[in-house]
CSV table of N, CA, C and O in Angstrom, one decimal:
chain,number,residue,atom,x,y,z
X,20,UNK,N,-11.9,6.2,-6.0
X,20,UNK,CA,-11.5,4.9,-5.4
X,20,UNK,C,-10.8,4.9,-4.0
X,20,UNK,O,-9.6,5.7,-4.1
X,21,UNK,N,-10.9,4.0,-3.2
X,21,UNK,CA,-10.2,4.3,-1.8
X,21,UNK,C,-10.3,2.6,-1.1
X,21,UNK,O,-10.9,1.7,-1.6
X,22,UNK,N,-8.8,2.3,-0.6
X,22,UNK,CA,-8.5,1.4,-0.3
X,22,UNK,C,-8.3,1.7,1.2
X,22,UNK,O,-7.6,2.4,2.0
X,23,UNK,N,-9.3,1.1,2.5
X,23,UNK,CA,-8.9,1.5,3.9
X,23,UNK,C,-8.3,0.3,4.3
X,23,UNK,O,-9.3,-0.7,4.5
X,24,UNK,N,-7.3,0.1,4.4
X,24,UNK,CA,-6.4,-0.9,4.8
X,24,UNK,C,-7.2,-1.8,6.0
X,24,UNK,O,-7.0,-2.7,6.1
X,25,UNK,N,-7.4,-0.9,7.3
X,25,UNK,CA,-8.0,-1.3,8.6
X,25,UNK,C,-9.7,-2.4,8.2
X,25,UNK,O,-9.4,-3.3,9.0
X,26,UNK,N,-9.9,-2.0,7.4
X,26,UNK,CA,-11.2,-2.2,7.0
X,26,UNK,C,-11.6,-3.2,5.9
X,26,UNK,O,-12.1,-4.7,6.1
X,27,UNK,N,-10.5,-3.3,4.9
X,27,UNK,CA,-10.7,-3.7,3.6
X,27,UNK,C,-9.8,-4.9,3.6
X,27,UNK,O,-9.8,-5.6,2.7
X,28,UNK,N,-8.7,-4.9,4.5
X,28,UNK,CA,-7.6,-5.7,4.8
X,28,UNK,C,-7.4,-6.4,6.2
X,28,UNK,O,-7.6,-7.3,6.0
X,29,UNK,N,-6.8,-5.7,6.8
X,29,UNK,CA,-6.7,-6.0,8.2
X,29,UNK,C,-6.1,-5.0,9.3
X,29,UNK,O,-5.8,-4.0,8.8
X,30,UNK,N,-6.7,-5.1,10.4
X,30,UNK,CA,-6.8,-3.6,11.5
X,30,UNK,C,-5.2,-4.3,12.1
X,30,UNK,O,-4.9,-3.5,13.0
X,31,UNK,N,-4.6,-5.5,11.5
X,31,UNK,CA,-3.3,-6.0,12.4
X,31,UNK,C,-2.5,-6.1,11.5
X,31,UNK,O,-2.1,-7.3,10.9
X,32,UNK,N,-2.2,-5.3,10.5
X,32,UNK,CA,-1.0,-5.8,9.3
X,32,UNK,C,0.0,-6.7,10.2
X,32,UNK,O,0.5,-6.2,10.7
X,33,UNK,N,0.7,-7.6,9.0
X,33,UNK,CA,1.9,-8.5,9.5
X,33,UNK,C,3.1,-8.0,8.9
X,33,UNK,O,3.4,-6.8,8.5
X,34,UNK,N,3.6,-9.2,8.8
X,34,UNK,CA,5.1,-8.9,8.2
X,34,UNK,C,5.3,-8.7,6.4
X,34,UNK,O,4.1,-8.9,6.1
X,35,UNK,N,6.5,-9.1,5.8
X,35,UNK,CA,6.8,-9.1,4.5
X,35,UNK,C,5.8,-9.8,3.9
X,35,UNK,O,5.3,-9.7,2.8
X,36,UNK,N,6.6,-11.2,3.7
X,36,UNK,CA,5.9,-12.2,3.0
X,36,UNK,C,4.4,-13.2,3.6
X,36,UNK,O,4.7,-13.1,5.0
X,37,UNK,N,4.2,-13.7,2.9
X,37,UNK,CA,2.9,-14.7,2.9
X,37,UNK,C,3.7,-16.0,3.8
X,37,UNK,O,2.7,-16.0,5.0
X,38,UNK,N,4.6,-16.3,3.8
X,38,UNK,CA,5.2,-17.5,4.3
X,38,UNK,C,5.3,-17.0,5.8
X,38,UNK,O,5.8,-17.8,6.8
X,39,UNK,N,5.3,-15.8,6.1
X,39,UNK,CA,6.0,-15.3,7.7
X,39,UNK,C,4.4,-15.1,8.6
X,39,UNK,O,4.8,-14.4,9.6
X,40,UNK,N,3.2,-15.4,8.0
X,40,UNK,CA,2.0,-15.3,8.7
X,40,UNK,C,1.0,-14.4,8.3
X,40,UNK,O,1.2,-13.8,6.9
X,41,UNK,N,-0.2,-14.5,8.8
X,41,UNK,CA,-1.2,-13.7,8.1
X,41,UNK,C,-1.0,-11.6,8.1
X,41,UNK,O,-0.1,-11.6,8.7
X,42,UNK,N,-1.9,-11.8,6.9
X,42,UNK,CA,-2.1,-10.2,6.5
X,42,UNK,C,-0.6,-9.5,6.3
X,42,UNK,O,-0.4,-8.7,6.7
X,43,UNK,N,0.3,-10.0,5.3
X,43,UNK,CA,1.2,-9.9,4.8
X,43,UNK,C,1.2,-8.6,4.1
X,43,UNK,O,0.5,-8.8,3.1
X,44,UNK,N,2.5,-7.9,3.8
X,44,UNK,CA,2.5,-6.9,2.8
X,44,UNK,C,2.5,-7.8,1.4
X,44,UNK,O,1.7,-7.1,0.6
X,45,UNK,N,2.8,-8.5,1.3
X,45,UNK,CA,3.1,-9.3,0.0
X,45,UNK,C,1.7,-9.5,-0.3
X,45,UNK,O,0.9,-9.4,-2.0
X,46,UNK,N,1.0,-10.6,0.9
X,46,UNK,CA,-0.7,-10.7,0.5
X,46,UNK,C,-1.6,-9.5,0.2
X,46,UNK,O,-2.4,-9.6,-0.7
X,47,UNK,N,-1.5,-8.3,0.9
X,47,UNK,CA,-1.9,-6.8,0.4
X,47,UNK,C,-2.3,-7.0,-1.0
X,47,UNK,O,-2.7,-6.3,-1.6
X,48,UNK,N,-0.5,-6.4,-1.3
X,48,UNK,CA,-0.1,-5.9,-2.3
X,48,UNK,C,-0.7,-7.1,-3.7
X,48,UNK,O,-1.5,-6.5,-4.7
X,49,UNK,N,-0.9,-8.3,-3.6
X,49,UNK,CA,-1.2,-9.1,-4.8
X,49,UNK,C,-2.9,-8.9,-4.7
X,49,UNK,O,-3.3,-9.5,-5.7
X,50,UNK,N,-3.6,-9.2,-3.6
X,50,UNK,CA,-4.9,-9.7,-3.2
X,50,UNK,C,-5.6,-8.2,-3.7
X,50,UNK,O,-7.1,-8.1,-3.7
X,51,UNK,N,-5.4,-7.1,-3.1
X,51,UNK,CA,-5.8,-6.1,-3.2
X,51,UNK,C,-5.2,-4.8,-3.8
X,51,UNK,O,-5.9,-4.1,-4.7
X,52,UNK,N,-4.3,-4.2,-3.5
X,52,UNK,CA,-3.5,-3.1,-4.0
X,52,UNK,C,-3.2,-3.3,-5.6
X,52,UNK,O,-3.5,-2.3,-6.2
X,53,UNK,N,-2.6,-4.3,-6.2
X,53,UNK,CA,-2.2,-4.4,-7.5
X,53,UNK,C,-3.6,-4.3,-8.4
X,53,UNK,O,-4.0,-3.9,-9.2
X,54,UNK,N,-4.8,-5.2,-7.8
X,54,UNK,CA,-5.7,-5.2,-8.6
X,54,UNK,C,-6.9,-3.8,-8.7
X,54,UNK,O,-7.1,-3.4,-9.8
X,55,UNK,N,-6.7,-3.0,-7.7
X,55,UNK,CA,-7.2,-1.5,-7.7
X,55,UNK,C,-6.7,-0.5,-8.4
X,55,UNK,O,-6.7,0.0,-8.8
X,56,UNK,N,-5.0,-0.8,-7.8
X,56,UNK,CA,-4.2,0.1,-8.6
X,56,UNK,C,-4.3,0.0,-10.2
X,56,UNK,O,-5.0,1.3,-10.9
X,57,UNK,N,-4.7,-1.5,-10.8
X,57,UNK,CA,-4.6,-1.2,-12.5
X,57,UNK,C,-6.2,-0.9,-12.5
X,57,UNK,O,-6.4,-0.4,-13.6
X,58,UNK,N,-7.2,-1.0,-11.5
X,58,UNK,CA,-8.7,-0.4,-12.0
X,58,UNK,C,-8.3,1.1,-12.3
X,58,UNK,O,-8.9,2.0,-13.1
X,59,UNK,N,-7.5,1.6,-11.4
X,59,UNK,CA,-7.5,2.8,-11.3
X,59,UNK,C,-6.9,3.8,-12.6
X,59,UNK,O,-6.9,4.5,-12.8
X,60,UNK,N,-5.9,2.7,-12.6
X,60,UNK,CA,-4.9,2.9,-14.0
X,60,UNK,C,-6.1,3.3,-15.1
X,60,UNK,O,-6.2,3.9,-16.3
X,61,UNK,N,-6.8,2.1,-15.1
X,61,UNK,CA,-7.7,1.9,-16.5
X,61,UNK,C,-8.9,2.7,-16.6
X,61,UNK,O,-9.0,3.6,-17.4
X,62,UNK,N,-9.0,3.4,-15.1
X,62,UNK,CA,-10.3,4.5,-15.3
X,62,UNK,C,-9.5,5.8,-15.1
X,62,UNK,O,-10.4,6.4,-15.5
X,63,UNK,N,-8.3,6.3,-15.1
X,63,UNK,CA,-7.9,7.0,-14.9
X,63,UNK,C,-8.1,7.7,-13.7
X,63,UNK,O,-8.1,9.0,-13.7
X,64,UNK,N,-8.3,7.1,-12.6
X,64,UNK,CA,-8.6,7.6,-11.5
X,64,UNK,C,-7.4,7.6,-10.4
X,64,UNK,O,-6.5,6.9,-10.7
X,65,UNK,N,-7.7,8.3,-9.5
X,65,UNK,CA,-6.6,8.1,-8.4
X,65,UNK,C,-7.0,7.1,-7.3
X,65,UNK,O,-8.4,6.9,-7.0
X,66,UNK,N,-6.0,6.3,-6.6
X,66,UNK,CA,-6.6,5.9,-5.7
X,66,UNK,C,-5.8,5.9,-4.7
X,66,UNK,O,-4.4,6.2,-4.3
X,67,UNK,N,-6.7,6.2,-3.4
X,67,UNK,CA,-6.5,6.8,-2.4
X,67,UNK,C,-6.1,5.8,-1.0
X,67,UNK,O,-7.1,4.9,-1.1
X,68,UNK,N,-5.1,5.6,-0.6
X,68,UNK,CA,-4.6,4.6,0.4
X,68,UNK,C,-5.2,5.1,1.9
X,68,UNK,O,-4.6,6.0,2.2
X,69,UNK,N,-6.2,4.7,2.5
X,69,UNK,CA,-6.5,5.2,3.7
X,69,UNK,C,-5.6,4.4,4.9
X,69,UNK,O,-6.0,3.1,5.2
X,70,UNK,N,-4.6,5.0,5.9
X,70,UNK,CA,-3.8,4.2,6.7
X,70,UNK,C,-4.3,4.2,8.1
X,70,UNK,O,-4.1,3.7,9.1
X,71,UNK,N,-5.3,4.9,8.3
X,71,UNK,CA,-6.0,5.2,9.8
X,71,UNK,C,-6.8,4.0,10.1
X,71,UNK,O,-7.6,2.8,9.4
X,72,UNK,N,-6.5,3.8,11.2
X,72,UNK,CA,-7.6,2.3,12.0
X,72,UNK,C,-6.9,1.2,12.4
X,72,UNK,O,-7.7,0.3,12.9
X,73,UNK,N,-5.5,1.3,12.0
X,73,UNK,CA,-4.8,-0.2,12.2
X,73,UNK,C,-4.4,-0.1,13.8
X,73,UNK,O,-4.0,1.2,14.4
X,74,UNK,N,-3.5,-1.0,14.3
X,74,UNK,CA,-2.8,-1.1,15.3
X,74,UNK,C,-1.3,-1.1,14.8
X,74,UNK,O,-1.0,-1.2,15.9
X,75,UNK,N,-1.1,-0.4,13.6
X,75,UNK,CA,0.6,0.0,13.4
X,75,UNK,C,0.9,-0.8,12.4
X,75,UNK,O,-0.2,-1.8,11.8
X,76,UNK,N,1.4,0.0,11.4
X,76,UNK,CA,2.4,-1.0,10.3
X,76,UNK,C,3.7,-1.4,10.3
X,76,UNK,O,4.7,-0.4,10.6
X,77,UNK,N,4.1,-2.4,10.3
X,77,UNK,CA,5.8,-3.1,10.4
X,77,UNK,C,5.9,-2.3,9.2
X,77,UNK,O,5.5,-2.5,7.8
X,78,UNK,N,7.2,-2.2,9.6
X,78,UNK,CA,8.3,-1.3,8.3
X,78,UNK,C,8.2,-2.1,7.1
X,78,UNK,O,8.2,-2.2,5.9
X,79,UNK,N,8.2,-3.7,7.4
X,79,UNK,CA,8.3,-4.5,6.2
X,79,UNK,C,6.9,-4.5,5.3
X,79,UNK,O,7.3,-4.9,4.2
X,80,UNK,N,6.1,-4.5,5.9
X,80,UNK,CA,4.4,-4.6,5.5
X,80,UNK,C,4.5,-3.3,4.4
X,80,UNK,O,4.5,-3.8,2.9
X,81,UNK,N,4.9,-2.0,5.2
X,81,UNK,CA,4.5,-0.9,4.1
X,81,UNK,C,5.4,-1.1,3.0
X,81,UNK,O,5.4,-0.8,1.7
X,82,UNK,N,7.1,-1.6,3.3
X,82,UNK,CA,8.2,-2.1,2.1
X,82,UNK,C,7.3,-3.1,0.8
X,82,UNK,O,7.7,-2.5,-0.1
X,83,UNK,N,6.9,-3.5,1.5
X,83,UNK,CA,6.7,-4.8,0.3
X,83,UNK,C,5.5,-4.4,0.0
X,83,UNK,O,5.7,-4.7,-1.6
X,84,UNK,N,4.3,-4.0,0.7
X,84,UNK,CA,3.5,-3.6,-0.5
X,84,UNK,C,3.4,-2.7,-1.4
X,84,UNK,O,3.2,-2.6,-2.7
X,85,UNK,N,4.1,-1.4,-1.0
X,85,UNK,CA,4.2,-0.1,-1.9
X,85,UNK,C,5.6,-0.1,-2.7
X,85,UNK,O,5.7,0.3,-3.7
X,86,UNK,N,6.9,-0.3,-1.8
X,86,UNK,CA,7.9,-0.6,-2.4
X,86,UNK,C,7.9,-1.7,-3.9
X,86,UNK,O,8.1,-1.4,-4.9
X,87,UNK,N,6.9,-2.8,-3.3
X,87,UNK,CA,6.7,-3.8,-4.2
X,87,UNK,C,5.9,-3.4,-5.5
X,87,UNK,O,6.5,-3.9,-6.8
X,88,UNK,N,4.7,-2.5,-5.4
X,88,UNK,CA,4.0,-1.9,-6.1
X,88,UNK,C,4.9,-1.2,-7.3
X,88,UNK,O,5.0,-1.0,-8.4
X,89,UNK,N,5.7,-0.6,-6.7
X,89,UNK,CA,6.9,0.2,-7.4
X,89,UNK,C,7.6,-0.4,-8.3
X,89,UNK,O,8.0,0.1,-9.3
X,90,UNK,N,8.3,-1.6,-7.3
X,90,UNK,CA,9.3,-2.4,-8.2
X,90,UNK,C,8.6,-3.1,-10.0
X,90,UNK,O,9.3,-3.3,-10.8
X,91,UNK,N,7.3,-3.4,-9.6
X,91,UNK,CA,6.6,-3.5,-10.5
X,91,UNK,C,6.2,-2.6,-11.6
X,91,UNK,O,5.9,-3.0,-13.1
X,92,UNK,N,5.5,-1.8,-11.2
X,92,UNK,CA,5.4,-0.6,-12.2
X,92,UNK,C,6.0,0.5,-12.5
X,92,UNK,O,5.7,1.2,-13.3
X,93,UNK,N,7.0,0.8,-11.5
X,93,UNK,CA,7.8,1.9,-11.5
X,93,UNK,C,7.2,3.1,-10.5
X,93,UNK,O,6.0,3.3,-10.7
X,94,UNK,N,8.2,3.9,-10.1
X,94,UNK,CA,7.8,4.6,-9.1
X,94,UNK,C,6.7,6.0,-10.0
X,94,UNK,O,5.8,6.3,-9.0
X,95,UNK,N,7.2,6.1,-11.2
X,95,UNK,CA,6.6,7.7,-11.5
X,95,UNK,C,4.8,7.2,-11.6
X,95,UNK,O,3.8,7.9,-11.5
X,96,UNK,N,4.6,6.1,-12.2
X,96,UNK,CA,3.3,5.4,-12.5
X,96,UNK,C,2.5,5.4,-11.1
X,96,UNK,O,1.6,5.5,-11.2
X,97,UNK,N,3.5,4.6,-9.9
X,97,UNK,CA,2.7,4.4,-9.0
X,97,UNK,C,2.4,6.2,-8.5
X,97,UNK,O,1.3,6.2,-7.8
X,98,UNK,N,3.1,6.8,-8.4
X,98,UNK,CA,3.1,8.3,-7.3
X,98,UNK,C,2.0,8.9,-8.3
X,98,UNK,O,1.7,10.1,-7.7
X,99,UNK,N,1.5,8.6,-9.6
X,99,UNK,CA,0.8,9.5,-10.4
X,99,UNK,C,-0.8,9.0,-10.3
X,99,UNK,O,-1.7,10.0,-9.8
X,100,UNK,N,-0.8,7.5,-9.5
X,100,UNK,CA,-2.0,7.2,-9.1
X,100,UNK,C,-2.5,7.3,-7.8
X,100,UNK,O,-3.7,7.6,-7.3
X,101,UNK,N,-1.5,6.6,-6.9
X,101,UNK,CA,-1.8,7.0,-5.2
X,101,UNK,C,-1.7,8.0,-4.4
X,101,UNK,O,-0.8,8.9,-4.8
X,102,UNK,N,-2.5,8.2,-4.1
X,102,UNK,CA,-2.6,9.2,-2.8
X,102,UNK,C,-2.7,8.5,-1.4
X,102,UNK,O,-3.4,7.4,-1.1
X,103,UNK,N,-2.3,9.4,-0.3
X,103,UNK,CA,-2.1,8.5,1.3
X,103,UNK,C,-3.1,9.4,1.7
X,103,UNK,O,-2.8,10.5,1.9
X,104,UNK,N,-3.7,8.8,2.9
X,104,UNK,CA,-4.7,9.7,4.3
X,104,UNK,C,-3.8,8.7,5.5
X,104,UNK,O,-4.0,7.8,5.2
X,105,UNK,N,-3.4,9.7,6.3
X,105,UNK,CA,-2.9,9.1,7.7
X,105,UNK,C,-2.8,10.1,8.9
X,105,UNK,O,-2.2,10.9,9.1
X,106,UNK,N,-4.2,10.4,9.0
X,106,UNK,CA,-4.4,11.2,10.1
X,106,UNK,C,-3.9,11.0,11.9
X,106,UNK,O,-3.1,11.2,12.6
X,107,UNK,N,-4.2,9.4,11.7
X,107,UNK,CA,-3.5,8.9,13.1
X,107,UNK,C,-1.7,8.9,13.2
X,107,UNK,O,-1.5,9.0,14.3
X,108,UNK,N,-1.3,8.3,12.1
X,108,UNK,CA,0.2,8.6,12.2
X,108,UNK,C,0.7,9.4,11.0
X,108,UNK,O,1.2,8.7,9.9
X,109,UNK,N,0.6,11.0,10.7
X,109,UNK,CA,0.8,11.7,9.4
X,109,UNK,C,2.7,11.1,9.0
X,109,UNK,O,2.4,11.0,7.5
X,110,UNK,N,3.3,11.0,9.3
X,110,UNK,CA,4.9,10.7,9.0
X,110,UNK,C,4.9,9.2,8.4
X,110,UNK,O,5.4,8.8,7.6
X,111,UNK,N,3.8,8.0,8.3
X,111,UNK,CA,3.7,7.0,7.3
X,111,UNK,C,3.6,7.7,6.1
X,111,UNK,O,4.3,6.4,5.5
X,112,UNK,N,3.2,8.1,6.0
X,112,UNK,CA,2.8,9.0,4.4
X,112,UNK,C,4.4,9.4,3.7
X,112,UNK,O,4.6,8.2,2.4
X,113,UNK,N,5.3,10.1,4.5
X,113,UNK,CA,6.6,10.1,3.9
X,113,UNK,C,7.4,8.9,4.0
X,113,UNK,O,8.1,8.7,2.9
X,114,UNK,N,7.2,8.1,4.6
X,114,UNK,CA,7.7,6.8,4.9
X,114,UNK,C,7.5,5.9,3.3
X,114,UNK,O,8.5,5.4,2.8
X,115,UNK,N,6.4,6.0,3.5
X,115,UNK,CA,5.7,5.0,2.1
X,115,UNK,C,6.4,5.6,0.9
X,115,UNK,O,6.8,4.9,0.2
X,116,UNK,N,6.1,6.9,0.8
X,116,UNK,CA,6.7,7.6,-0.3
X,116,UNK,C,8.0,7.4,-0.8
X,116,UNK,O,8.7,7.2,-1.8
X,117,UNK,N,9.4,7.5,0.5
X,117,UNK,CA,10.1,7.1,0.1
X,117,UNK,C,10.6,5.7,-0.3
X,117,UNK,O,11.5,5.4,-1.3
X,118,UNK,N,9.8,4.6,-0.1
X,118,UNK,CA,10.0,3.4,-0.5
X,118,UNK,C,9.4,3.3,-1.8
X,118,UNK,O,10.2,2.5,-2.4
X,119,UNK,N,8.6,4.0,-2.3
X,119,UNK,CA,8.4,4.0,-3.9
X,119,UNK,C,9.2,5.0,-4.4
X,119,UNK,O,10.0,4.4,-5.3
X,120,UNK,N,9.8,5.8,-3.8
X,120,UNK,CA,10.6,6.4,-4.8
X,120,UNK,C,11.9,6.0,-4.9
X,120,UNK,O,13.3,5.9,-5.8
X,121,UNK,N,12.4,5.2,-3.7
X,121,UNK,CA,13.6,4.1,-4.2
X,121,UNK,C,13.7,3.5,-5.0
X,121,UNK,O,14.8,2.8,-5.2
X,122,UNK,N,12.6,3.0,-5.6
X,122,UNK,CA,12.4,1.7,-6.7
X,122,UNK,C,12.9,2.5,-8.1
X,122,UNK,O,12.6,1.9,-8.9
X,123,UNK,N,13.5,3.7,-8.0
X,123,UNK,CA,13.4,4.6,-9.5
X,123,UNK,C,14.3,3.6,-10.4
X,123,UNK,O,15.0,3.2,-10.4
């Protein structure tokens, strides 16, 4: 199971909250990430998040999407299911893992 953010959501991710404009981290989490995460949990599969192909990621988008998922389901559960691909900007993976682990 895979989500490629640039094609499945937007190649121009936005701010933290829906109230701040289009393609926010909150919108991504609610409309795409949570449903796919729950499906992966139910099926006992990994969910791969492909970060390549976008024009960059605001910190607030990443924290709200992935830190927010961790606030809902717990860091341990999130880390068990999610995997990340980022050939364009490999440091994004460590940044996101930090947001998830901060929610322990």
